[in-house]
Tab-separated table of C-alpha atoms in Angstrom:
chain	number	residue	atom	x	y	z
A	1	UNK	CA	16.475	-24.664	-23.799
A	2	UNK	CA	16.032	-21.984	-21.101
A	3	UNK	CA	15.673	-18.563	-22.720
A	4	UNK	CA	16.549	-15.237	-21.242
A	5	UNK	CA	16.182	-11.589	-22.098
A	6	UNK	CA	18.147	-9.815	-24.909
A	7	UNK	CA	19.739	-7.558	-22.259
A	8	UNK	CA	21.069	-10.515	-20.311
A	9	UNK	CA	23.880	-12.912	-21.133
A	10	UNK	CA	24.349	-16.038	-19.014
A	11	UNK	CA	27.194	-18.508	-19.546
A	12	UNK	CA	25.392	-21.861	-19.426
A	13	UNK	CA	21.643	-21.557	-20.211
A	14	UNK	CA	21.486	-25.264	-20.759
A	15	UNK	CA	22.225	-25.848	-17.092
A	16	UNK	CA	19.243	-23.829	-15.928
A	17	UNK	CA	16.107	-25.757	-15.230
A	18	UNK	CA	12.601	-24.315	-14.903
A	19	UNK	CA	12.217	-24.992	-11.247
A	20	UNK	CA	11.218	-23.281	-8.028
A	21	UNK	CA	12.168	-23.465	-4.397
A	22	UNK	CA	9.685	-22.733	-1.580
A	23	UNK	CA	10.859	-20.772	1.575
A	24	UNK	CA	7.959	-21.543	3.854
A	25	UNK	CA	5.827	-18.562	5.085
A	26	UNK	CA	8.126	-16.271	3.111
A	27	UNK	CA	8.650	-16.680	-0.586
A	28	UNK	CA	9.255	-18.729	-3.699
A	29	UNK	CA	12.325	-18.287	-5.941
A	30	UNK	CA	12.019	-19.413	-9.546
A	31	UNK	CA	13.814	-19.829	-12.842
A	32	UNK	CA	11.244	-18.963	-15.498
A	33	UNK	CA	12.096	-19.093	-19.140
A	34	UNK	CA	11.794	-15.688	-20.826
A	35	UNK	CA	8.837	-16.423	-23.137
A	36	UNK	CA	6.672	-17.288	-20.109
A	37	UNK	CA	7.475	-14.211	-17.967
A	38	UNK	CA	4.816	-11.734	-19.139
A	39	UNK	CA	1.821	-14.073	-19.027
A	40	UNK	CA	2.867	-15.481	-15.639
A	41	UNK	CA	3.480	-12.042	-14.119
A	42	UNK	CA	0.069	-10.908	-15.385
A	43	UNK	CA	-1.690	-14.005	-13.975
A	44	UNK	CA	0.078	-13.424	-10.627
A	45	UNK	CA	-0.978	-9.805	-10.171
A	46	UNK	CA	-4.461	-10.417	-11.488
A	47	UNK	CA	-4.884	-12.776	-8.507
A	48	UNK	CA	-3.966	-10.102	-6.002
A	49	UNK	CA	-6.383	-7.829	-4.133
A	50	UNK	CA	-6.308	-4.169	-5.080
A	51	UNK	CA	-4.890	-1.586	-4.619
A	52	UNK	CA	-1.609	-2.652	-6.250
A	53	UNK	CA	1.707	-0.876	-6.472
A	54	UNK	CA	4.529	-0.909	-8.985
A	55	UNK	CA	8.254	-0.729	-8.038
A	56	UNK	CA	11.013	0.122	-10.524
A	57	UNK	CA	14.728	-0.105	-9.702
A	58	UNK	CA	17.316	1.423	-11.980
A	59	UNK	CA	20.964	2.253	-11.575
A	60	UNK	CA	21.791	5.859	-10.791
A	61	UNK	CA	23.364	7.852	-13.524
A	62	UNK	CA	27.098	8.486	-13.437
A	63	UNK	CA	26.322	12.158	-12.730
A	64	UNK	CA	24.280	11.260	-9.638
A	65	UNK	CA	26.943	8.853	-8.500
A	66	UNK	CA	29.567	11.571	-8.780
A	67	UNK	CA	27.357	13.858	-6.719
A	68	UNK	CA	27.303	11.155	-4.070
A	69	UNK	CA	31.134	11.044	-4.241
A	70	UNK	CA	31.521	7.861	-6.422
A	71	UNK	CA	33.025	7.442	-9.842
A	72	UNK	CA	31.139	4.344	-10.917
A	73	UNK	CA	27.612	3.058	-10.809
A	74	UNK	CA	27.195	1.549	-7.303
A	75	UNK	CA	23.642	2.520	-6.286
A	76	UNK	CA	20.062	2.114	-7.513
A	77	UNK	CA	17.067	4.352	-7.436
A	78	UNK	CA	13.976	2.592	-6.014
A	79	UNK	CA	10.732	4.146	-7.308
A	80	UNK	CA	7.123	3.436	-6.297
A	81	UNK	CA	3.790	4.017	-8.015
A	82	UNK	CA	1.110	3.394	-5.414
A	83	UNK	CA	-2.606	2.874	-5.442
A	84	UNK	CA	-2.970	1.124	-8.819
A	85	UNK	CA	-5.857	-1.050	-10.073
A	86	UNK	CA	-5.267	-4.229	-12.141
A	87	UNK	CA	-6.371	-2.406	-15.223
A	88	UNK	CA	-3.796	0.300	-14.608
A	89	UNK	CA	-1.128	-2.406	-14.076
A	90	UNK	CA	-2.248	-3.925	-17.386
A	91	UNK	CA	-1.718	-0.555	-19.054
A	92	UNK	CA	1.840	-0.212	-17.596
A	93	UNK	CA	2.810	-3.707	-18.672
A	94	UNK	CA	1.198	-3.274	-22.129
A	95	UNK	CA	3.083	0.042	-22.643
A	96	UNK	CA	6.425	-0.774	-21.072
A	97	UNK	CA	6.550	-4.432	-20.141
A	98	UNK	CA	8.293	-5.539	-23.305
A	99	UNK	CA	11.171	-3.188	-22.687
A	100	UNK	CA	11.551	-3.792	-18.924
A	101	UNK	CA	11.421	-7.546	-19.544
A	102	UNK	CA	14.129	-7.397	-22.279
A	103	UNK	CA	16.231	-4.915	-20.276
A	104	UNK	CA	19.195	-6.130	-18.232
A	105	UNK	CA	19.891	-3.210	-15.937
A	106	UNK	CA	16.386	-2.581	-14.414
A	107	UNK	CA	14.445	-4.571	-11.908
A	108	UNK	CA	10.731	-4.292	-11.107
A	109	UNK	CA	8.013	-5.646	-8.927
A	110	UNK	CA	4.224	-5.648	-8.699
A	111	UNK	CA	2.608	-6.093	-5.303
A	112	UNK	CA	-0.587	-5.651	-3.312
A	113	UNK	CA	-0.912	-2.973	-0.546
A	114	UNK	CA	-3.561	-5.223	1.015
A	115	UNK	CA	-2.101	-8.773	1.013
A	116	UNK	CA	1.565	-7.694	0.943
A	117	UNK	CA	2.171	-10.361	-1.770
A	118	UNK	CA	4.655	-9.399	-4.524
A	119	UNK	CA	6.308	-10.644	-7.679
A	120	UNK	CA	9.884	-9.274	-8.057
A	121	UNK	CA	11.652	-9.551	-11.390
A	122	UNK	CA	15.305	-9.098	-10.434
A	123	UNK	CA	18.697	-9.123	-12.070
A	124	UNK	CA	19.156	-11.859	-14.669
A	125	UNK	CA	15.347	-12.291	-14.576
A	126	UNK	CA	15.378	-14.452	-11.521
A	127	UNK	CA	11.889	-14.315	-9.985
A	128	UNK	CA	10.864	-14.008	-6.354
A	129	UNK	CA	7.229	-14.407	-5.213
A	130	UNK	CA	6.684	-12.989	-1.722
A	131	UNK	CA	3.750	-14.150	0.379
A	132	UNK	CA	2.929	-15.352	3.847
A	133	UNK	CA	1.443	-18.353	2.200
A	134	UNK	CA	3.752	-18.889	-0.813
A	135	UNK	CA	2.455	-22.447	-1.578
A	136	UNK	CA	-0.751	-20.925	-2.826
A	137	UNK	CA	1.154	-19.953	-5.979
A	138	UNK	CA	2.467	-23.433	-6.746
A	139	UNK	CA	-0.464	-24.342	-9.087
A	140	UNK	CA	0.315	-21.166	-11.087
A	141	UNK	CA	4.002	-22.086	-11.500
A	142	UNK	CA	3.074	-25.680	-12.335
A	143	UNK	CA	0.713	-24.499	-15.099
A	144	UNK	CA	3.741	-22.953	-16.741
A	145	UNK	CA	5.700	-26.166	-16.530
A	146	UNK	CA	7.847	-25.447	-13.457
A	147	UNK	CA	8.680	-28.198	-10.893
A	148	UNK	CA	9.564	-27.902	-7.235
A	149	UNK	CA	13.133	-28.515	-5.968
A	150	UNK	CA	14.839	-28.387	-2.533
A	151	UNK	CA	17.830	-26.637	-3.983
A	152	UNK	CA	17.322	-24.169	-6.865
A	153	UNK	CA	20.292	-23.871	-9.145
A	154	UNK	CA	20.197	-20.287	-10.600
A	155	UNK	CA	22.191	-18.340	-13.045
A	156	UNK	CA	24.250	-16.998	-10.151
A	157	UNK	CA	25.545	-20.505	-9.576
A	158	UNK	CA	27.032	-20.560	-13.142
A	159	UNK	CA	29.106	-17.407	-12.769
A	160	UNK	CA	32.780	-17.420	-12.181
A	161	UNK	CA	35.737	-15.115	-13.049
A	162	UNK	CA	36.089	-17.027	-16.328
A	163	UNK	CA	32.359	-17.260	-17.064
A	164	UNK	CA	30.703	-14.074	-15.916
A	165	UNK	CA	27.130	-12.909	-16.640
A	166	UNK	CA	26.371	-9.604	-18.257
A	167	UNK	CA	23.398	-7.156	-17.989
A	168	UNK	CA	22.887	-4.434	-20.569
A	169	UNK	CA	20.515	-1.583	-21.063
A	170	UNK	CA	17.944	-2.221	-23.845
A	171	UNK	CA	16.468	0.546	-25.915
A	172	UNK	CA	13.511	-0.051	-28.266
A	173	UNK	CA	12.498	2.823	-30.568
A	174	UNK	CA	14.293	5.216	-28.277
A	175	UNK	CA	12.562	4.081	-25.098
A	176	UNK	CA	14.653	2.585	-22.257
A	177	UNK	CA	14.195	1.978	-18.497
A	178	UNK	CA	15.216	5.602	-17.749
A	179	UNK	CA	12.677	7.040	-20.155
A	180	UNK	CA	10.072	4.726	-18.699
A	181	UNK	CA	10.837	6.012	-15.274
A	182	UNK	CA	10.374	9.583	-16.461
A	183	UNK	CA	7.014	8.640	-18.087
A	184	UNK	CA	5.791	6.998	-14.850
A	185	UNK	CA	6.946	9.899	-12.658
A	186	UNK	CA	4.602	12.080	-14.674
A	187	UNK	CA	1.636	9.970	-13.392
A	188	UNK	CA	2.804	9.833	-9.744
A	189	UNK	CA	5.741	7.429	-9.406
A	190	UNK	CA	8.307	8.779	-6.919
A	191	UNK	CA	11.756	7.965	-5.715
A	192	UNK	CA	11.465	6.216	-2.428
A	193	UNK	CA	15.131	5.478	-1.693
A	194	UNK	CA	18.614	4.995	-2.980
A	195	UNK	CA	20.168	1.568	-2.243
A	196	UNK	CA	23.538	0.011	-2.892
A	197	UNK	CA	23.531	-2.230	-5.951
């Protein structure tokens, strides 16, 4: 059965198939079972030309939302860590990947400054691969057992008022997405923008 992260609850995991849909000259959207995410992500960015960059999106704190004039979490902080090597990306994923992958509230991406290709791990662990030539990544997805479809049925298609999904913050040994952001800011990650959630 399709597996997802501990910080994510989806109503009907048995209805999710490990499939992908190609949007020509633009992207691939994919359902990837949780246990395959880290090796597939690693294989993806290892194929990209350096330099790479890392993107982390996390919800603003309630305090920051209040400073913006809101009383609930409606916005996300988008942070970038530029100019990374594959080895540096390995170090980030080895140190923090297990938490970011389990976490339900954060989203992250790894991309190439040179080729403008990117893997984006978004809410509910739905995956987007961006590339001007997305079909070049089909063999990678097929190696992990995914099949192509003309209409990808995602977790979002299972949600209703009666059967909502849920995303939760995950903390492991006192480390969560907010603490990871602070650690990465110490080595050069910066807030690029604030966006609506």
